[in-house]
Structure formats: structure tokens, C-alpha cells
Amino acid sequence: MRLPALHLLQAFSATARHGSISAAARDLHLTQGAVSKKLLELEASLGVALFDRIRGRLHLSPAGHRYLPGVDAALGQLEQATLGVMTLRGRGGVLNVMSTPTFGAKWLIPRLPRFLAQHPEVFLNFVPFSRGASPDPDLDCALLYGNGTWPGASSHYIAGHEYVVIAPPRLPASSRLRRPRDIALHALLQHPAEPGAWPRWCELHGVSHPALMQGPKLDQVTSIVRAVMAGMGLGLVPRCVVQDDIDAGLVAAPFSKDMVGEAGYYLTYPEGKNHLPPLATFRDWMLQEATGRDAPAT
């Protein structure tokens, strides 16, 4: 296999990233001369110029532009594989995790320092959230909102069945929420993932609303919370992702009775990955954390 040495590729990538040999040298903790020598050696081995040297400045050549994405991708994959081997040690490893943005920010991240302190052998790699009908088989696990059933996946309930009405903390006397029927004085903010939430709440409390399904639609719980704070209307959201805002007085919970919903936040993973040591560690920790407020159920 005609593969350039790793240190040559690192010099090329760093120089292309910084557009400067001196900056690449600082990044790699080498001298400028050493970086220049590596670039020349790489170009000689490839038989092409990767940089155009114009008036003392470096610019990627057409060949360099074509080569760089592949080099960066390969270096990134090698780094991930190396981290996996270094952290494995028979107990841990790299765990690729995806989470809905709101649950990740409001429930998971505040608890993660405890996990990292207890399990330094597990390296959590969070990937960007993408919507889908089922967990991505390329992921190790995902924290998703739903009814707990995804094809080809195991799932464990973590939190989110308890729904609470939230309102601006200070309302004028004419629109205060003293009884459930007072919601008719306000717009009801809608979440596309739970179109039946407000109708169920109204049925539970025996009240009606003149525009039950006509309030502004917002696709993130955090957006609904911000809209409530701005006075746009009332929200009906999982208590587990808004309790800190209630405690801080940013929003109010005017009614004492929560509604138990049909959906919630679940830890899910492909059935074929349940043997992974870091996944087992993360799953057990998540279920232990969930018992603090919501009892876990498989």
C-alpha cells in the first residue's frame, strides 16, 4: 500500500488549516523548518504540488484541494479509533450518543459531570440530532421522544410522562390563572410532536378553549418555554425539562395537578449493540439517575 507517513499528513492538514507554515509549526510543536521539510517530502512522494507558493504565501493547489477532505476524514477516523482503544481497557470505550436537543440540554448535561466522574473509562461522543422514525443503526444509542417502541431497538423509559402547564410568571389580574377554565383567556402554544396534548388536558379538567388547536406551533420545547416567557401564550410540556425554569421563577406552574402523557424520553439502542460495555455502563447510570424523579420502565 502506498500510504504516506502519518506525520507527513498531519503537517499537510495543519498547514492547510492555518494557511501558514509558522502557525502549523506552533500547532504541531515543531520548527518551521521541520514542517517545510515534511511538506516537501509529502509532495515528492505523491509526485504533485499540494500548495502554490505565491509571493511568499501558501495556497492550496487544485490537487491539494482535492486531497485535503480525504486526509482530514482519515485523520479524524484514526483519532476516534485511537480514543476507543485507549479508553476501552476491557471496561469502557467510545459511546456514540444522539439526543433530542431539549432533553440533552435540560436533563442530561446537568447530570453528566456525575457520570464522567464515576466512569472516566467511557468517552461520550455526541453526534448531531436528526429526526427519524427509528434510531440510526450506526449510533450506539439515542435519547428520543416517543412511545418507547422503535423497530429493531431496545428502549428504557427515562422521564417525561408528567406534563405541566407553564405560564408567564407575572400576569395581569384580568388574565390570571386561578382555575383550569381560565386557560380560555390565553393562546395555547402547540408542539407538533404532541398535537393531542391540549385536548387531553382539557378533557382531564373538564374545560374548553375557543381556539384549542390554533395557537402558534413551535417544534422545540425550549422554544415553547421562551415563547411563554415572552408572553405569547401557555405551554404544556414535560415537567422534567422545565422544572429548573419553574424553580428559577422564569415561568410559573399555576396548576398543582400534572397530566400523565402517553409519550416520554427513552434511551434506545439497536438490539445488536446491547453487549457493548460502555453502553451497558451508560444505560445503568441513566436508569439510576431516572429514579430521582421518574421511575424507569422498560
Tab-separated table of C-alpha atoms in Angstrom:
chain	number	residue	atom	x	y	z
A	1	MET	CA	0.000	0.000	0.000
A	2	ARG	CA	1.369	3.401	-0.999
A	3	LEU	CA	0.414	5.349	2.103
A	4	PRO	CA	2.308	8.484	3.183
A	5	ALA	CA	3.614	8.529	6.723
A	6	LEU	CA	1.146	9.853	9.298
A	7	HIS	CA	3.391	12.728	10.390
A	8	LEU	CA	3.515	13.994	6.787
A	9	LEU	CA	-0.263	14.010	6.524
A	10	GLN	CA	-0.580	15.814	9.870
A	11	ALA	CA	1.799	18.516	8.630
A	12	PHE	CA	-0.212	18.893	5.411
A	13	SER	CA	-3.540	19.097	7.255
A	14	ALA	CA	-2.291	21.622	9.820
A	15	THR	CA	-0.706	23.835	7.158
A	16	ALA	CA	-3.838	23.755	5.013
A	17	ARG	CA	-5.989	24.560	8.065
A	18	HIS	CA	-3.885	27.530	9.145
A	19	GLY	CA	-2.692	28.663	5.725
A	20	SER	CA	0.738	29.189	7.251
A	21	ILE	CA	3.770	27.047	7.968
A	22	SER	CA	4.616	29.047	11.079
A	23	ALA	CA	1.100	28.583	12.522
A	24	ALA	CA	1.155	24.880	11.643
A	25	ALA	CA	4.532	24.563	13.358
A	26	ARG	CA	3.120	26.086	16.564
A	27	ASP	CA	0.123	23.741	16.382
A	28	LEU	CA	2.329	20.674	15.915
A	29	HIS	CA	5.045	21.833	18.349
A	30	LEU	CA	7.677	21.673	15.606
A	31	THR	CA	10.023	24.124	13.961
A	32	GLN	CA	9.060	25.847	10.720
A	33	GLY	CA	11.920	24.071	9.010
A	34	ALA	CA	10.645	20.680	10.134
A	35	VAL	CA	7.147	21.398	8.792
A	36	SER	CA	8.539	22.666	5.468
A	37	LYS	CA	10.641	19.531	5.131
A	38	LYS	CA	7.606	17.305	5.765
A	39	LEU	CA	5.540	19.132	3.148
A	40	LEU	CA	8.270	18.788	0.548
A	41	GLU	CA	8.690	15.097	1.374
A	42	LEU	CA	4.935	14.506	1.028
A	43	GLU	CA	4.769	16.325	-2.304
A	44	ALA	CA	7.782	14.380	-3.568
A	45	SER	CA	6.228	11.045	-2.594
A	46	LEU	CA	2.932	11.952	-4.282
A	47	GLY	CA	4.514	13.499	-7.336
A	48	VAL	CA	2.229	16.551	-7.206
A	49	ALA	CA	2.369	20.028	-5.673
A	50	LEU	CA	-0.143	20.383	-2.840
A	51	PHE	CA	0.487	24.096	-2.366
A	52	ASP	CA	1.063	27.001	-4.705
A	53	ARG	CA	3.663	29.347	-3.278
A	54	ILE	CA	2.681	32.847	-4.380
A	55	ARG	CA	4.600	35.905	-3.104
A	56	GLY	CA	5.734	34.023	-0.024
A	57	ARG	CA	2.250	32.785	0.872
A	58	LEU	CA	0.851	29.274	0.654
A	59	HIS	CA	-2.361	28.465	-1.199
A	60	LEU	CA	-3.769	25.002	-1.749
A	61	SER	CA	-3.235	23.836	-5.314
A	62	PRO	CA	-6.077	22.090	-7.181
A	63	ALA	CA	-4.510	18.768	-6.156
A	64	GLY	CA	-4.296	19.977	-2.542
A	65	HIS	CA	-7.967	20.983	-2.539
A	66	ARG	CA	-8.887	17.517	-3.780
A	67	TYR	CA	-6.631	15.706	-1.318
A	68	LEU	CA	-7.451	17.604	1.888
A	69	PRO	CA	-11.015	16.327	2.623
A	70	GLY	CA	-9.900	12.719	2.397
A	71	VAL	CA	-6.862	13.332	4.587
A	72	ASP	CA	-8.896	15.146	7.251
A	73	ALA	CA	-11.554	12.424	7.237
A	74	ALA	CA	-8.942	9.690	7.596
A	75	LEU	CA	-7.145	11.510	10.424
A	76	GLY	CA	-10.462	12.016	12.203
A	77	GLN	CA	-11.375	8.340	11.918
A	78	LEU	CA	-7.959	7.334	13.158
A	79	GLU	CA	-8.298	9.660	16.150
A	80	GLN	CA	-11.687	8.154	17.035
A	81	ALA	CA	-10.341	4.622	16.745
A	82	THR	CA	-7.344	5.536	18.894
A	83	LEU	CA	-9.554	7.058	21.592
A	84	GLY	CA	-11.648	3.928	21.550
A	85	VAL	CA	-8.642	1.697	22.129
A	86	MET	CA	-7.145	3.965	24.789
A	87	THR	CA	-10.368	4.203	26.797
A	88	LEU	CA	-11.514	0.611	26.372
A	89	ARG	CA	-9.210	-1.227	28.817
A	90	GLY	CA	-11.789	-4.009	28.982
A	91	ARG	CA	-14.371	-1.812	30.715
A	92	GLY	CA	-15.230	1.278	28.707
A	93	GLY	CA	-14.713	2.742	25.270
A	94	VAL	CA	-16.230	5.343	22.983
A	95	LEU	CA	-20.024	5.622	23.008
A	96	ASN	CA	-21.685	7.471	20.132
A	97	VAL	CA	-24.793	9.175	21.529
A	98	MET	CA	-27.550	11.249	19.967
A	99	SER	CA	-30.127	13.205	21.978
A	100	THR	CA	-33.085	15.441	21.307
A	101	PRO	CA	-31.791	18.989	21.888
A	102	THR	CA	-34.106	19.918	24.757
A	103	PHE	CA	-33.661	16.725	26.762
A	104	GLY	CA	-29.923	16.795	26.203
A	105	ALA	CA	-29.562	20.397	27.339
A	106	LYS	CA	-32.065	20.434	30.188
A	107	TRP	CA	-31.922	16.929	31.692
A	108	LEU	CA	-28.808	15.091	30.580
A	109	ILE	CA	-25.989	17.658	30.509
A	110	PRO	CA	-26.540	18.934	34.093
A	111	ARG	CA	-26.118	15.320	35.260
A	112	LEU	CA	-23.155	14.373	33.053
A	113	PRO	CA	-20.419	15.561	35.458
A	114	ARG	CA	-21.525	12.781	37.815
A	115	PHE	CA	-21.257	10.198	35.044
A	116	LEU	CA	-17.838	11.411	33.928
A	117	ALA	CA	-16.563	11.350	37.498
A	118	GLN	CA	-17.871	7.828	38.094
A	119	HIS	CA	-16.894	6.375	34.713
A	120	PRO	CA	-13.769	8.022	33.266
A	121	GLU	CA	-13.244	4.900	31.146
A	122	VAL	CA	-16.229	5.827	28.925
A	123	PHE	CA	-15.761	8.540	26.296
A	124	LEU	CA	-19.093	10.057	25.207
A	125	ASN	CA	-19.188	11.299	21.627
A	126	PHE	CA	-22.361	13.311	20.941
A	127	VAL	CA	-23.466	13.427	17.311
A	128	PRO	CA	-25.886	15.992	15.816
A	129	PHE	CA	-29.560	15.240	16.332
A	130	SER	CA	-31.566	14.158	13.322
A	131	ARG	CA	-35.242	13.310	13.268
A	132	GLY	CA	-36.285	9.867	12.177
A	133	ALA	CA	-38.785	7.123	12.734
A	134	SER	CA	-36.239	4.903	14.472
A	135	PRO	CA	-32.750	5.108	15.989
A	136	ASP	CA	-29.910	5.209	13.491
A	137	PRO	CA	-28.216	1.756	13.426
A	138	ASP	CA	-24.829	3.495	13.073
A	139	LEU	CA	-25.305	5.047	16.525
A	140	ASP	CA	-24.642	3.211	19.754
A	141	CYS	CA	-27.638	4.778	21.482
A	142	ALA	CA	-30.046	7.695	21.295
A	143	LEU	CA	-32.265	9.644	23.666
A	144	LEU	CA	-35.524	10.088	21.786
A	145	TYR	CA	-39.046	11.270	22.453
A	146	GLY	CA	-41.841	8.836	21.690
A	147	ASN	CA	-43.917	5.950	22.985
A	148	GLY	CA	-40.940	3.676	23.612
A	149	THR	CA	-41.378	1.438	20.571
A	150	TRP	CA	-38.906	1.600	17.697
A	151	PRO	CA	-38.352	-1.219	15.184
A	152	GLY	CA	-35.233	-3.240	15.904
A	153	ALA	CA	-34.399	-1.302	19.071
A	154	SER	CA	-34.499	-1.839	22.806
A	155	SER	CA	-35.720	1.102	24.874
A	156	HIS	CA	-35.885	2.197	28.504
A	157	TYR	CA	-38.122	4.968	29.807
A	158	ILE	CA	-36.138	7.759	31.438
A	159	ALA	CA	-38.503	10.700	32.058
A	160	GLY	CA	-41.164	12.920	30.551
A	161	HIS	CA	-44.572	11.345	31.141
A	162	GLU	CA	-45.602	14.151	33.521
A	163	TYR	CA	-46.842	17.248	31.664
A	164	VAL	CA	-47.214	20.640	33.322
A	165	VAL	CA	-48.904	23.846	32.185
A	166	ILE	CA	-46.477	26.771	32.207
A	167	ALA	CA	-47.373	30.449	32.105
A	168	PRO	CA	-45.583	33.793	32.319
A	169	PRO	CA	-44.607	34.397	35.957
A	170	ARG	CA	-46.463	37.701	36.204
A	171	LEU	CA	-49.869	38.009	34.577
A	172	PRO	CA	-52.243	40.963	34.807
A	173	ALA	CA	-55.196	40.486	37.140
A	174	SER	CA	-57.590	40.208	34.201
A	175	SER	CA	-55.875	37.100	32.815
A	176	ARG	CA	-54.606	35.276	35.875
A	177	LEU	CA	-54.907	31.514	36.013
A	178	ARG	CA	-56.916	30.709	39.121
A	179	ARG	CA	-58.875	27.745	37.741
A	180	PRO	CA	-58.301	25.422	34.762
A	181	ARG	CA	-61.071	27.101	32.763
A	182	ASP	CA	-59.052	30.336	32.810
A	183	ILE	CA	-56.833	28.949	30.052
A	184	ALA	CA	-59.520	30.217	27.658
A	185	LEU	CA	-58.055	33.709	28.221
A	186	HIS	CA	-54.731	32.702	26.625
A	187	ALA	CA	-53.320	31.301	23.402
A	188	LEU	CA	-52.224	27.672	23.682
A	189	LEU	CA	-48.757	27.029	22.248
A	190	GLN	CA	-48.629	23.825	20.198
A	191	HIS	CA	-45.881	21.209	19.823
A	192	PRO	CA	-46.127	19.208	16.560
A	193	ALA	CA	-44.951	16.014	18.297
A	194	GLU	CA	-47.873	16.163	20.749
A	195	PRO	CA	-50.918	17.504	18.862
A	196	GLY	CA	-53.287	15.797	21.271
A	197	ALA	CA	-51.761	17.163	24.476
A	198	TRP	CA	-54.003	20.182	24.952
A	199	PRO	CA	-57.216	18.299	24.042
A	200	ARG	CA	-56.336	15.600	26.627
A	201	TRP	CA	-55.571	18.230	29.257
A	202	CYS	CA	-58.887	19.984	28.647
A	203	GLU	CA	-60.760	16.673	28.789
A	204	LEU	CA	-58.996	15.759	32.031
A	205	HIS	CA	-60.057	19.037	33.645
A	206	GLY	CA	-63.489	19.269	32.047
A	207	VAL	CA	-62.841	22.628	30.358
A	208	SER	CA	-62.912	24.002	26.823
A	209	HIS	CA	-60.966	26.555	24.799
A	210	PRO	CA	-62.291	28.639	21.880
A	211	ALA	CA	-59.118	28.030	19.811
A	212	LEU	CA	-57.892	24.723	21.173
A	213	MET	CA	-55.613	23.795	18.253
A	214	GLN	CA	-54.948	27.222	16.754
A	215	GLY	CA	-52.099	28.544	18.872
A	216	PRO	CA	-48.599	29.139	17.493
A	217	LYS	CA	-46.728	25.922	16.623
A	218	LEU	CA	-43.137	25.566	17.875
A	219	ASP	CA	-41.030	22.483	17.174
A	220	GLN	CA	-38.781	22.580	20.261
A	221	VAL	CA	-39.783	22.554	23.923
A	222	THR	CA	-37.113	25.176	24.610
A	223	SER	CA	-38.803	27.421	22.031
A	224	ILE	CA	-42.140	26.949	23.780
A	225	VAL	CA	-40.577	27.891	27.124
A	226	ARG	CA	-39.033	31.028	25.619
A	227	ALA	CA	-42.369	31.922	23.990
A	228	VAL	CA	-44.139	31.562	27.342
A	229	MET	CA	-41.535	33.819	28.957
A	230	ALA	CA	-42.197	36.363	26.196
A	231	GLY	CA	-45.936	36.320	26.918
A	232	MET	CA	-47.043	34.568	23.711
A	233	GLY	CA	-49.290	32.079	25.492
A	234	LEU	CA	-49.348	28.962	27.660
A	235	GLY	CA	-47.228	25.859	27.204
A	236	LEU	CA	-47.899	22.228	28.068
A	237	VAL	CA	-44.533	20.495	28.318
A	238	PRO	CA	-42.781	17.614	30.117
A	239	ARG	CA	-42.007	18.714	33.649
A	240	CYS	CA	-38.569	17.070	33.586
A	241	VAL	CA	-37.228	19.624	31.071
A	242	VAL	CA	-38.802	22.727	32.596
A	243	GLN	CA	-38.569	22.196	36.352
A	244	ASP	CA	-35.383	24.269	36.631
A	245	ASP	CA	-37.108	27.197	34.872
A	246	ILE	CA	-40.056	26.890	37.271
A	247	ASP	CA	-37.713	26.799	40.265
A	248	ALA	CA	-35.876	29.870	38.957
A	249	GLY	CA	-39.137	31.806	38.542
A	250	LEU	CA	-38.694	32.183	34.780
A	251	VAL	CA	-42.082	30.560	34.192
A	252	ALA	CA	-44.936	29.690	36.527
A	253	ALA	CA	-46.791	26.400	37.025
A	254	PRO	CA	-50.249	27.700	38.020
A	255	PHE	CA	-51.970	24.332	38.494
A	256	SER	CA	-50.946	21.678	41.012
A	257	LYS	CA	-52.088	18.635	39.034
A	258	ASP	CA	-49.870	17.336	36.224
A	259	MET	CA	-51.188	15.394	33.254
A	260	VAL	CA	-49.693	11.975	32.609
A	261	GLY	CA	-48.956	11.756	28.898
A	262	GLU	CA	-48.523	8.783	26.612
A	263	ALA	CA	-45.041	9.662	25.345
A	264	GLY	CA	-41.754	10.415	27.033
A	265	TYR	CA	-37.989	10.401	26.673
A	266	TYR	CA	-36.388	6.992	26.173
A	267	LEU	CA	-32.877	5.631	25.961
A	268	THR	CA	-32.885	3.499	22.814
A	269	TYR	CA	-30.259	1.388	21.107
A	270	PRO	CA	-30.110	-1.229	18.329
A	271	GLU	CA	-30.755	-4.707	19.701
A	272	GLY	CA	-27.432	-5.914	18.323
A	273	LYS	CA	-25.451	-3.435	20.441
A	274	ASN	CA	-26.703	-4.360	23.895
A	275	HIS	CA	-23.427	-6.225	24.548
A	276	LEU	CA	-21.223	-3.106	24.302
A	277	PRO	CA	-19.542	-2.445	27.687
A	278	PRO	CA	-19.802	1.374	27.511
A	279	LEU	CA	-23.477	1.148	26.534
A	280	ALA	CA	-24.246	-1.103	29.489
A	281	THR	CA	-22.457	1.330	31.789
A	282	PHE	CA	-24.299	4.340	30.377
A	283	ARG	CA	-27.672	2.552	30.417
A	284	ASP	CA	-27.328	1.506	34.064
A	285	TRP	CA	-26.297	5.019	35.061
A	286	MET	CA	-29.190	6.603	33.144
A	287	LEU	CA	-31.733	4.328	34.802
A	288	GLN	CA	-30.242	5.073	38.210
A	289	GLU	CA	-30.463	8.821	37.540
A	290	ALA	CA	-34.057	8.448	36.338
A	291	THR	CA	-35.198	7.093	39.687
A	292	GLY	CA	-34.562	10.505	41.205
A	293	ARG	CA	-37.850	11.777	39.809
A	294	ASP	CA	-39.344	9.333	37.317
A	295	ALA	CA	-39.223	5.585	37.891
A	296	PRO	CA	-37.716	3.769	34.895
A	297	ALA	CA	-39.671	1.166	32.988
A	298	THR	CA	-38.591	-0.989	30.083
